[in-house]
mmCIF file of N, CA and C in Angstrom:
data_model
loop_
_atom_site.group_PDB
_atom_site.id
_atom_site.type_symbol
_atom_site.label_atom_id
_atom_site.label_comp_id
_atom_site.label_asym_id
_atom_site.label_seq_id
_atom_site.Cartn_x
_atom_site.Cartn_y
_atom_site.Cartn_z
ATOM 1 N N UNK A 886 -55.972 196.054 178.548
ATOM 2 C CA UNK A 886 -56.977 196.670 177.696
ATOM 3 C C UNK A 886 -58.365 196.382 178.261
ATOM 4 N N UNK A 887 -59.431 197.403 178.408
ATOM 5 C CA UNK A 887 -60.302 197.106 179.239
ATOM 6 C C UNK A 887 -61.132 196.533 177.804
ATOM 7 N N UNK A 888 -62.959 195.787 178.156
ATOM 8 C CA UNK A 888 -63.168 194.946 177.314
ATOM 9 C C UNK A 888 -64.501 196.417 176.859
ATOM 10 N N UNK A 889 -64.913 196.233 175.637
ATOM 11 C CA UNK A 889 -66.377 197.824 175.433
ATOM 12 C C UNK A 889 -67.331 197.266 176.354
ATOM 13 N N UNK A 890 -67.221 196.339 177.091
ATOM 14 C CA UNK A 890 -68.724 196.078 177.691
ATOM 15 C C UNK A 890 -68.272 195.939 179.069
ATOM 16 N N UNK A 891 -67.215 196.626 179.772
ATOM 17 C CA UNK A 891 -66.905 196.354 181.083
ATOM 18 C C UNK A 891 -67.906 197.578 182.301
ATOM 19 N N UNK A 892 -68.059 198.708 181.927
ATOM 20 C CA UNK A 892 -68.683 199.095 182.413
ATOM 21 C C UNK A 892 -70.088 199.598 182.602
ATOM 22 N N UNK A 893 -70.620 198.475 181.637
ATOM 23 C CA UNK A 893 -71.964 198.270 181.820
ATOM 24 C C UNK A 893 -72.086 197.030 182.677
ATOM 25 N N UNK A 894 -71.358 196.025 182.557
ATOM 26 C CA UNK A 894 -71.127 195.115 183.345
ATOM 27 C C UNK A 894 -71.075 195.343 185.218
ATOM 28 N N UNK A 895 -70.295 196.940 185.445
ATOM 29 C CA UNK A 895 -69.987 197.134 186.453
ATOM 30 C C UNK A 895 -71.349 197.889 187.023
ATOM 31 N N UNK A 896 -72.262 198.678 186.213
ATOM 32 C CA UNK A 896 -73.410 199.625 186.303
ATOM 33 C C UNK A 896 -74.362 197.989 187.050
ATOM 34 N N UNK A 897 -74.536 196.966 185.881
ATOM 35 C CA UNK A 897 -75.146 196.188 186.692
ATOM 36 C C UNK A 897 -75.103 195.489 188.070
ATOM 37 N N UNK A 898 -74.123 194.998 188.399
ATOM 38 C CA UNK A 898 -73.477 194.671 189.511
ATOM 39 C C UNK A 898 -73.698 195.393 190.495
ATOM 40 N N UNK A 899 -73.498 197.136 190.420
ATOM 41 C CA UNK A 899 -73.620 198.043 191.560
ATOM 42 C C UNK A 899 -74.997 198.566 191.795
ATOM 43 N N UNK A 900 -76.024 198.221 190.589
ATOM 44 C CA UNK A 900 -76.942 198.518 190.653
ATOM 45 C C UNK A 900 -77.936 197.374 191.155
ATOM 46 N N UNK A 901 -77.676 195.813 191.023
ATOM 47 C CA UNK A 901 -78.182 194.633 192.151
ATOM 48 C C UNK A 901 -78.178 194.521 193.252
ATOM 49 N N UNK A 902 -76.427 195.067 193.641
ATOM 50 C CA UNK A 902 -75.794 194.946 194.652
ATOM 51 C C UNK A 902 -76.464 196.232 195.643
ATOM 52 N N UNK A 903 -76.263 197.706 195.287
ATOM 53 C CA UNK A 903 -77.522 198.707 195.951
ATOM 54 C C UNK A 903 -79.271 198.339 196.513
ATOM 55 N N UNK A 904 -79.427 197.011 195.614
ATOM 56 C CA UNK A 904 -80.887 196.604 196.026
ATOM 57 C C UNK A 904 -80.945 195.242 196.625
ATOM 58 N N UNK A 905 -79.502 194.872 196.940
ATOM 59 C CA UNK A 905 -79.581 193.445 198.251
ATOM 60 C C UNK A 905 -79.598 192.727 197.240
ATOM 61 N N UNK A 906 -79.473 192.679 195.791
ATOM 62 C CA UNK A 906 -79.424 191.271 194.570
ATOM 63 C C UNK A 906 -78.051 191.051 194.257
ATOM 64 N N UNK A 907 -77.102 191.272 194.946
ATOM 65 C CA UNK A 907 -75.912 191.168 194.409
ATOM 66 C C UNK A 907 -75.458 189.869 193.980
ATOM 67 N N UNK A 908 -75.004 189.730 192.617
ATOM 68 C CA UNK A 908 -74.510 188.595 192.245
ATOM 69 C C UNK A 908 -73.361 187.709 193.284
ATOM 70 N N UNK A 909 -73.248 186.918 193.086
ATOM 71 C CA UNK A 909 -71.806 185.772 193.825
ATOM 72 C C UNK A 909 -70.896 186.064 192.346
ATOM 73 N N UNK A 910 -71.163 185.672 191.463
ATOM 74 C CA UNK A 910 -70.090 186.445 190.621
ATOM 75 C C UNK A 910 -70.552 187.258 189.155
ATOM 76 N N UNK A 911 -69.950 188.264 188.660
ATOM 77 C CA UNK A 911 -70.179 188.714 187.665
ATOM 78 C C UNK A 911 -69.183 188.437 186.662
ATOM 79 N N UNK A 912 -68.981 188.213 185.378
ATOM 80 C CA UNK A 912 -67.723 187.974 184.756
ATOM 81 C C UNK A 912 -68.008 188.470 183.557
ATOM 82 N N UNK A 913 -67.308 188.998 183.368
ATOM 83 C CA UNK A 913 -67.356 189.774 181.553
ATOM 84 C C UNK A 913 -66.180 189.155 181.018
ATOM 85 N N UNK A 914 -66.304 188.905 179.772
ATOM 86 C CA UNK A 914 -65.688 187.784 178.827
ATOM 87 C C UNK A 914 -66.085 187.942 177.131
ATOM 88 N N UNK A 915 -64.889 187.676 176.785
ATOM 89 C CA UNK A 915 -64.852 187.339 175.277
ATOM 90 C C UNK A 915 -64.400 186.117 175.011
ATOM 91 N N UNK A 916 -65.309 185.350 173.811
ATOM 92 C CA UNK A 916 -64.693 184.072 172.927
ATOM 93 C C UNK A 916 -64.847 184.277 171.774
ATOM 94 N N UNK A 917 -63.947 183.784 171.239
ATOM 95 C CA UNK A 917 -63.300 183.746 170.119
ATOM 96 C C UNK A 917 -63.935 182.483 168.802
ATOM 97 N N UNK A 918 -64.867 182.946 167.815
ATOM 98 C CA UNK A 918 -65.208 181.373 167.022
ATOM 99 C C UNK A 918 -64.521 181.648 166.017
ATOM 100 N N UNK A 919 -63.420 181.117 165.202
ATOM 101 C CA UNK A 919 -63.154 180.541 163.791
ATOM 102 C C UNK A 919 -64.855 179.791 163.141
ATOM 103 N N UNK A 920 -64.986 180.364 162.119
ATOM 104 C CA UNK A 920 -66.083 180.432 161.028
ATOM 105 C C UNK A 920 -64.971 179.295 159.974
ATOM 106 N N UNK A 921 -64.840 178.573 159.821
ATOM 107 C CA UNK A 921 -64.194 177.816 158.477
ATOM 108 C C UNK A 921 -64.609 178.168 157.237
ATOM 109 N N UNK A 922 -65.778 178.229 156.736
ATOM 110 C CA UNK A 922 -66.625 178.515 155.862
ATOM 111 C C UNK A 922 -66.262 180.429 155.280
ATOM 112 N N UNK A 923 -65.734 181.241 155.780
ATOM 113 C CA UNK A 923 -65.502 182.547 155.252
ATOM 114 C C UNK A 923 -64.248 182.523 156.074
ATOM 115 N N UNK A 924 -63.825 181.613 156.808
ATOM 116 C CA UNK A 924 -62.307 181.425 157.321
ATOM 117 C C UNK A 924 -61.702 183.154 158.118
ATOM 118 N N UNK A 925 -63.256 183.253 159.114
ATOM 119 C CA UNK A 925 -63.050 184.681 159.800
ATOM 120 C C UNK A 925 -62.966 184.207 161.318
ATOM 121 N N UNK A 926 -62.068 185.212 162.287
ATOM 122 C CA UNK A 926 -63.010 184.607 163.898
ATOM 123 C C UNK A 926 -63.814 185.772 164.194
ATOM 124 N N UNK A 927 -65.036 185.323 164.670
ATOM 125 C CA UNK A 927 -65.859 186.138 165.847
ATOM 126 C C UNK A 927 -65.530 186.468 166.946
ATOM 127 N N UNK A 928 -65.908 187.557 167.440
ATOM 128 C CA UNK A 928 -64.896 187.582 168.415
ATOM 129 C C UNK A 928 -66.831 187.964 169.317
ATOM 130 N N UNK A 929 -67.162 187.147 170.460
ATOM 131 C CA UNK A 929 -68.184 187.758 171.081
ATOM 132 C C UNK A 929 -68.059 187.741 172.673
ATOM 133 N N UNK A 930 -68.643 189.246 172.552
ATOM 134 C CA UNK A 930 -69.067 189.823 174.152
ATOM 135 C C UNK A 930 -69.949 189.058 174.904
ATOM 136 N N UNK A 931 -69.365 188.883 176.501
ATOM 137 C CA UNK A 931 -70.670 188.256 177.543
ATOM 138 C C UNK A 931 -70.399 189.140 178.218
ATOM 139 N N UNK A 932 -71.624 189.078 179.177
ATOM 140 C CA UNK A 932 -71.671 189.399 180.773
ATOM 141 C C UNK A 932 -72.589 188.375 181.193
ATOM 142 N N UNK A 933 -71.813 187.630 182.431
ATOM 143 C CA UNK A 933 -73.018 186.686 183.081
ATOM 144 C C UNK A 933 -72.646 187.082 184.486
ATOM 145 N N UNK A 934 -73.548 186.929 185.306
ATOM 146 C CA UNK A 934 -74.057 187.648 186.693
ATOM 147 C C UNK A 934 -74.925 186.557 187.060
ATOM 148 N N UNK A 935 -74.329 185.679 188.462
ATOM 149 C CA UNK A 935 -74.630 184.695 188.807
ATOM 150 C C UNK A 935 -75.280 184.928 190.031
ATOM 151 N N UNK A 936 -76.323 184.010 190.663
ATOM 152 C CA UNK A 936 -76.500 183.887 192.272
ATOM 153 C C UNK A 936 -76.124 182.165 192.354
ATOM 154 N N UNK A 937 -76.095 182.312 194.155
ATOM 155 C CA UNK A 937 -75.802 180.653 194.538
ATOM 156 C C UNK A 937 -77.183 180.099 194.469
ATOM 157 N N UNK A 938 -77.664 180.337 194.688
ATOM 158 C CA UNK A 938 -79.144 179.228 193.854
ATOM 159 C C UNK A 938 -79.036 178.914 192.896
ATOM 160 N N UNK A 939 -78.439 179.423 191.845
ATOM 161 C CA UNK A 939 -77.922 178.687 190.542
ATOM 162 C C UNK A 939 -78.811 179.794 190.010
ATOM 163 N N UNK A 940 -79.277 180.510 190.198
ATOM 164 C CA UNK A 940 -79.821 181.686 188.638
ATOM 165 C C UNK A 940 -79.014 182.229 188.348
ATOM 166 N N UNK A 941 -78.985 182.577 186.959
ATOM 167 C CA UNK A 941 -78.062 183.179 186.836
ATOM 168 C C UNK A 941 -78.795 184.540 185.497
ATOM 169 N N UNK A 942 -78.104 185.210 185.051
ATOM 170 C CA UNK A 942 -78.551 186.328 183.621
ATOM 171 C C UNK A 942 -76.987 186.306 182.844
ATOM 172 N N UNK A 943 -77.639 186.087 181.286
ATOM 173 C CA UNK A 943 -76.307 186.311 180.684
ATOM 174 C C UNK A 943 -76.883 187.472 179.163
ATOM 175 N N UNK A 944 -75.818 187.719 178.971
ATOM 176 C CA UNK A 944 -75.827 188.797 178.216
ATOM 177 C C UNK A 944 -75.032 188.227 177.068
ATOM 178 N N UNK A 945 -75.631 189.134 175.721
ATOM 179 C CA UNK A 945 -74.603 188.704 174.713
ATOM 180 C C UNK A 945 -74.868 190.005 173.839
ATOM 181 N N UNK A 946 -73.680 190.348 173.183
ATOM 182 C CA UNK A 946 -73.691 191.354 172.417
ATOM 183 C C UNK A 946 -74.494 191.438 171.084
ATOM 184 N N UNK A 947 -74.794 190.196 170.823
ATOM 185 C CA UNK A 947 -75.734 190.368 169.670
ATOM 186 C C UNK A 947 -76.628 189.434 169.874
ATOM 187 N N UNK A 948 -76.974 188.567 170.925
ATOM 188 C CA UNK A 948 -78.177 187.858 171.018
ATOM 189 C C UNK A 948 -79.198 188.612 172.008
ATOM 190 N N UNK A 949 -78.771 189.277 172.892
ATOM 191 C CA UNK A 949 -79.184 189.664 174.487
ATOM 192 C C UNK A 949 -79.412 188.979 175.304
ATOM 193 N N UNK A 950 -80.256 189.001 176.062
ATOM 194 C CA UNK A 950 -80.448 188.921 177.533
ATOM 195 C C UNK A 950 -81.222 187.446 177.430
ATOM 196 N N UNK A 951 -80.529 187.023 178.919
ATOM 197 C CA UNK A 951 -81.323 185.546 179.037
ATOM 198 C C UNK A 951 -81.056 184.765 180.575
ATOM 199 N N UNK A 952 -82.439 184.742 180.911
ATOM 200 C CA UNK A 952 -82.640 184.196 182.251
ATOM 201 C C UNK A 952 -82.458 182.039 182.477
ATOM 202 N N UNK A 953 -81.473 182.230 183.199
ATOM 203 C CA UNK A 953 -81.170 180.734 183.594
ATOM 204 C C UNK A 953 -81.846 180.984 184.795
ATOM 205 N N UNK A 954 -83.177 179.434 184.766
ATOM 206 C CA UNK A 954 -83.145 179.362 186.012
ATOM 207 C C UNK A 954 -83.035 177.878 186.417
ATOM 208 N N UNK A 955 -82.688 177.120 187.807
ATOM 209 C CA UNK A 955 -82.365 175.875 188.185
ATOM 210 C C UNK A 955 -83.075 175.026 187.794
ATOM 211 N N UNK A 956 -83.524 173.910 186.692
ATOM 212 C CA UNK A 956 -84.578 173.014 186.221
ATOM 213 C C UNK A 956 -84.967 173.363 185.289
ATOM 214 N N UNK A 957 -84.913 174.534 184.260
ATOM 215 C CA UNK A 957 -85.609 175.364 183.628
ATOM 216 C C UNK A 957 -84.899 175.792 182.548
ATOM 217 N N UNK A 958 -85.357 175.427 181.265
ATOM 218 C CA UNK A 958 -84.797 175.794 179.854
ATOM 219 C C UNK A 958 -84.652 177.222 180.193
ATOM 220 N N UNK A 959 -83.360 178.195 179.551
ATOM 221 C CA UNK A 959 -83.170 179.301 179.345
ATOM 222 C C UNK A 959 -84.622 180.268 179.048
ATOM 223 N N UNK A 960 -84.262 181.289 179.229
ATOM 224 C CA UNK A 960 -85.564 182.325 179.140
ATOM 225 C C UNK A 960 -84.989 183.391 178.409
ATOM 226 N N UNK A 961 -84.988 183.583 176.948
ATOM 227 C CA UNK A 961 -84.671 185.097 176.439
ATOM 228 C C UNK A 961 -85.670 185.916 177.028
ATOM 229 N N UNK A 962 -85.219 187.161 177.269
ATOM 230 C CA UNK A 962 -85.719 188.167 177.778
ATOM 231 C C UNK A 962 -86.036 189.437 176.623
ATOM 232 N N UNK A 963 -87.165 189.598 176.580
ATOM 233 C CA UNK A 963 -87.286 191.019 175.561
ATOM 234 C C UNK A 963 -86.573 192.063 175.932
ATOM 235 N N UNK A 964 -85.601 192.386 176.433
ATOM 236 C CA UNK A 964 -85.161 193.896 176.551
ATOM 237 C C UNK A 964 -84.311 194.286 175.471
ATOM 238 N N UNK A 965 -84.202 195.347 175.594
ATOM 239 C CA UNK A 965 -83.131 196.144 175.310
ATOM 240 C C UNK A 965 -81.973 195.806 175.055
ATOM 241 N N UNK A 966 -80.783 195.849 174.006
ATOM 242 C CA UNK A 966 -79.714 195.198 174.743
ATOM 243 C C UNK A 966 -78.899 195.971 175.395
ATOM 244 N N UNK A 967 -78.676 196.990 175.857
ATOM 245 C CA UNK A 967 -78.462 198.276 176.905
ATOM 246 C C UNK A 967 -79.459 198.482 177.805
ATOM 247 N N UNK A 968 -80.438 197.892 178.144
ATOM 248 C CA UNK A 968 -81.612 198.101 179.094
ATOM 249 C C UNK A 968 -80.559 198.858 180.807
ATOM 250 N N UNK A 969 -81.350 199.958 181.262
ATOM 251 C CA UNK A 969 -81.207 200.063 182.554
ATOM 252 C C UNK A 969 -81.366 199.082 183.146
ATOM 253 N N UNK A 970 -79.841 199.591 184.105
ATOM 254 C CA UNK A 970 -79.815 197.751 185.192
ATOM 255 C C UNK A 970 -80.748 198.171 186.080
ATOM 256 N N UNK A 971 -81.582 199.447 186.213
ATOM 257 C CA UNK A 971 -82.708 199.287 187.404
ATOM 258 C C UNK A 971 -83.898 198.211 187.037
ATOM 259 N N UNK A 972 -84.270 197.994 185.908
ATOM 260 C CA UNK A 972 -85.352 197.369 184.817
ATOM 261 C C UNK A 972 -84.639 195.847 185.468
ATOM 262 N N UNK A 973 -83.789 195.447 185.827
ATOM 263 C CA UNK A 973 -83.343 194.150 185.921
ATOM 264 C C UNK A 973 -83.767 193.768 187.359
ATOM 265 N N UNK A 974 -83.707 194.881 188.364
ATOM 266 C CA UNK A 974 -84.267 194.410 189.601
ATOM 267 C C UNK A 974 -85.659 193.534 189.995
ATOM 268 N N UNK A 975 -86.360 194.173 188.912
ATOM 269 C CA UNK A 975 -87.425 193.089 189.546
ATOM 270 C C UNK A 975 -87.450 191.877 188.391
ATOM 271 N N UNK A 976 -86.583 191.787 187.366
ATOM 272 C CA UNK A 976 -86.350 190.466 186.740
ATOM 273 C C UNK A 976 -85.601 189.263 188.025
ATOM 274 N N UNK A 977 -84.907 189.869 188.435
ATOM 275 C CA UNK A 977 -83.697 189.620 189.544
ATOM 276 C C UNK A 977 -84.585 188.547 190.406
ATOM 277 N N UNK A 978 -85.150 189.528 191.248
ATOM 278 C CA UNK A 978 -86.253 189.463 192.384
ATOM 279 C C UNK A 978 -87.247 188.614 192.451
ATOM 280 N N UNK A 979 -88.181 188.428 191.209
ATOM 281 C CA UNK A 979 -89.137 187.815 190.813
ATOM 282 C C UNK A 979 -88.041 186.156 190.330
ATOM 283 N N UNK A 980 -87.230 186.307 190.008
ATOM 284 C CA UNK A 980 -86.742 184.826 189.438
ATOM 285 C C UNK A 980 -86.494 184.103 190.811
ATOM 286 N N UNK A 981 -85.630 185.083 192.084
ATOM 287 C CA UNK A 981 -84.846 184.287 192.813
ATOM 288 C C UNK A 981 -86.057 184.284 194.087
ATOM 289 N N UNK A 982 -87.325 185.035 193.563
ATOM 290 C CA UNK A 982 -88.580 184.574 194.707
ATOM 291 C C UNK A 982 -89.208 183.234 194.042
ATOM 292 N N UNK A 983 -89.188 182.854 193.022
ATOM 293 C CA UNK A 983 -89.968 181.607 191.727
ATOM 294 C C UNK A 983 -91.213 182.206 191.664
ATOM 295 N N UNK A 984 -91.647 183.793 191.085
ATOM 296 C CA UNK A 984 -92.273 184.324 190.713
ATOM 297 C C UNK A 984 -92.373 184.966 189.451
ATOM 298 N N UNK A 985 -91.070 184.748 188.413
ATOM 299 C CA UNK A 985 -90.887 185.036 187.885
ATOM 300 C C UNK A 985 -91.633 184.725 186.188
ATOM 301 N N UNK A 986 -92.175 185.425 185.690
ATOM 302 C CA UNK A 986 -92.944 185.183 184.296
ATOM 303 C C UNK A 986 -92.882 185.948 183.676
ATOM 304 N N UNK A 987 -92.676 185.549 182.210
ATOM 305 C CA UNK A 987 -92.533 186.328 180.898
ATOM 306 C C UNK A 987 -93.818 187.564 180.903
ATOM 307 N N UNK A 988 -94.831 187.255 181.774
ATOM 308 C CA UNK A 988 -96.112 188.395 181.298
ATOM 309 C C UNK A 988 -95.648 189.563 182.697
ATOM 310 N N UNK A 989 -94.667 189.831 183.084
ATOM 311 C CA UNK A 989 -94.144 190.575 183.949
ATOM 312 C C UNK A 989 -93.185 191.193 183.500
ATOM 313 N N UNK A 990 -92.665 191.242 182.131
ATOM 314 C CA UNK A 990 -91.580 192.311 181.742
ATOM 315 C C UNK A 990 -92.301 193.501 181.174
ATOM 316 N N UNK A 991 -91.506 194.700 181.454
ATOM 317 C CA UNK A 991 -91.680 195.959 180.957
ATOM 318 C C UNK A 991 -91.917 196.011 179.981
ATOM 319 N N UNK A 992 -93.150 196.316 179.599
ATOM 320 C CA UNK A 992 -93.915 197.158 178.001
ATOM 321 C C UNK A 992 -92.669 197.871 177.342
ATOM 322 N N UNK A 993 -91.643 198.985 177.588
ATOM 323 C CA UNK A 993 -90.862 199.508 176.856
ATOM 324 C C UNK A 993 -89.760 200.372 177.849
ATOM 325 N N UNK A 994 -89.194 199.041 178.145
ATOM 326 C CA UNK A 994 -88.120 199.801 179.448
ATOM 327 C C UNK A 994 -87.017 200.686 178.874
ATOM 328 N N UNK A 995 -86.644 201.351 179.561
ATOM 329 C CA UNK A 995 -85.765 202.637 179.344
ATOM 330 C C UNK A 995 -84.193 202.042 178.896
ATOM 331 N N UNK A 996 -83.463 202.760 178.463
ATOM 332 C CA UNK A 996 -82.322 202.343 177.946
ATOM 333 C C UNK A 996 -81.458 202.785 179.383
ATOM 334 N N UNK A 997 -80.096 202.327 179.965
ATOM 335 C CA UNK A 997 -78.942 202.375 180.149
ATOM 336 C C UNK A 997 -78.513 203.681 179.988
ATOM 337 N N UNK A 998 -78.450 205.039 181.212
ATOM 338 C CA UNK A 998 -78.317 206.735 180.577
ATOM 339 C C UNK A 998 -77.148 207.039 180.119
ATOM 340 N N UNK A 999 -76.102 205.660 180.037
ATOM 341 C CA UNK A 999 -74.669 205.890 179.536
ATOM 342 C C UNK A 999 -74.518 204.464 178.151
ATOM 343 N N UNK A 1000 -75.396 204.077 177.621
ATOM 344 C CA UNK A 1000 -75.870 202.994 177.002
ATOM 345 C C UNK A 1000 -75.041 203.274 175.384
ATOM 346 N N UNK A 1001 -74.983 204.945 175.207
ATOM 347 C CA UNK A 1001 -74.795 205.464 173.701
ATOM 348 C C UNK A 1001 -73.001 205.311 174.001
ATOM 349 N N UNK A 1002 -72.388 205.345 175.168
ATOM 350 C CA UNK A 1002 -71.101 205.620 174.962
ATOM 351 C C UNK A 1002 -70.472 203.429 174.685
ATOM 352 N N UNK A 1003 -71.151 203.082 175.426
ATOM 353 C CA UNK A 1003 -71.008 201.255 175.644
ATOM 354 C C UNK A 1003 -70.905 200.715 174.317
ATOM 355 N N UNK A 1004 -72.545 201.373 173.536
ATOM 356 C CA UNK A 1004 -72.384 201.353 171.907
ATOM 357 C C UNK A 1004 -71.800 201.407 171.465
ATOM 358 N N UNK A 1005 -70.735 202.678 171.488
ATOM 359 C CA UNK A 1005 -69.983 202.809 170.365
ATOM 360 C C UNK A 1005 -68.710 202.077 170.394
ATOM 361 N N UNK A 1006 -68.503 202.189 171.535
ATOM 362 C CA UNK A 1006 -67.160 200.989 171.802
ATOM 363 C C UNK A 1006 -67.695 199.555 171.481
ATOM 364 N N UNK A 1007 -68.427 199.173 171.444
ATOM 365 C CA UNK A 1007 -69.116 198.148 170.938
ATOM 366 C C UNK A 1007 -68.995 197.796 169.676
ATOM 367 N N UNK A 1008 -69.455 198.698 168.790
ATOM 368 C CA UNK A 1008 -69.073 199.032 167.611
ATOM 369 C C UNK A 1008 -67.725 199.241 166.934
ATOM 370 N N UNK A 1009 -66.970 199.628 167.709
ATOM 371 C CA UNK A 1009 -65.421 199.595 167.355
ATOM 372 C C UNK A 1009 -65.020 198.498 167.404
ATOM 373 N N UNK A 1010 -65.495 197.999 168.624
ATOM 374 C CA UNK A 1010 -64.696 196.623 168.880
ATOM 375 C C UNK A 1010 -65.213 195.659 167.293
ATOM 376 N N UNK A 1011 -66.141 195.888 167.176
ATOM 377 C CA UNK A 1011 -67.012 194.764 165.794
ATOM 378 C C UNK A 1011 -66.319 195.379 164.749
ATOM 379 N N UNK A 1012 -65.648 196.665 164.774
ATOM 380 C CA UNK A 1012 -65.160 197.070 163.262
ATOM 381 C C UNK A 1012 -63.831 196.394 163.531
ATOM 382 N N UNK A 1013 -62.804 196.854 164.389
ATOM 383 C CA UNK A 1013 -61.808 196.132 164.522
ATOM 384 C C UNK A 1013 -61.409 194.468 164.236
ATOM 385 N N UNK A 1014 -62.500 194.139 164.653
ATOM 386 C CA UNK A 1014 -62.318 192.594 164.978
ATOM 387 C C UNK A 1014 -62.529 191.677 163.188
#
């Protein structure tokens, strides 16, 4: 069974990888939390997309986007949570040059041009679950 967030996962990857940022690994993943308290599990979406310098970007289906870098508390990222993986290149670029700063993200970056179909499987998956 493929996972609703696998081929946005793959859009990013081919779209780093086209601009020389290609991750060392990408991994899309689900975990599973038991809630005790309403005695439900969560079931939540990642994508994390690593380099060997240790940066890495992880994704979450309902938190978003967030820049690891080596020494350096996590960085949520304002985007989108479907943001075009072109919008990520110079997040990419700027982190793994140590140029990277919060006053350098896009004013109102474009969505993902296949972002509405990711959604809705997204959405299924959250009704199902």
């Amino acid at each position: 069974m493929s996972l609703p967030h696998t081929a946005y996962a793959d859009a990013l990857h081919a779209t780093l990888a086209d601009a020389g940022l290609a991750p060392i690994t990408t991994a899309v993943r689900v975990t599973d939390t038991f809630i005790r308290l309403t005695r439900q599990t969560v079931h939540d979406l990642w994508i994390e997309l690593a380099w060997e310098s240790g940066h890495s970007l992880t994704w979450h289906h309902v938190q978003g986007w967030y820049l690891h870098r080596p020494g350096a508390a996590p960085s949520e990222l304002d985007l989108p949570l479907l943001v075009d993986p072109v919008v990520l290149i110079a997040v990419v670029q700027a982190a793994l040059d140590g140029t990277w700063s919060r006053c350098g993200m896009p004013d109102q970056p474009a969505l993902w041009t296949d972002y509405r179909d990711v959604d809705q499987r997204i959405a299924a998956w959250e009704d199902r679950s």
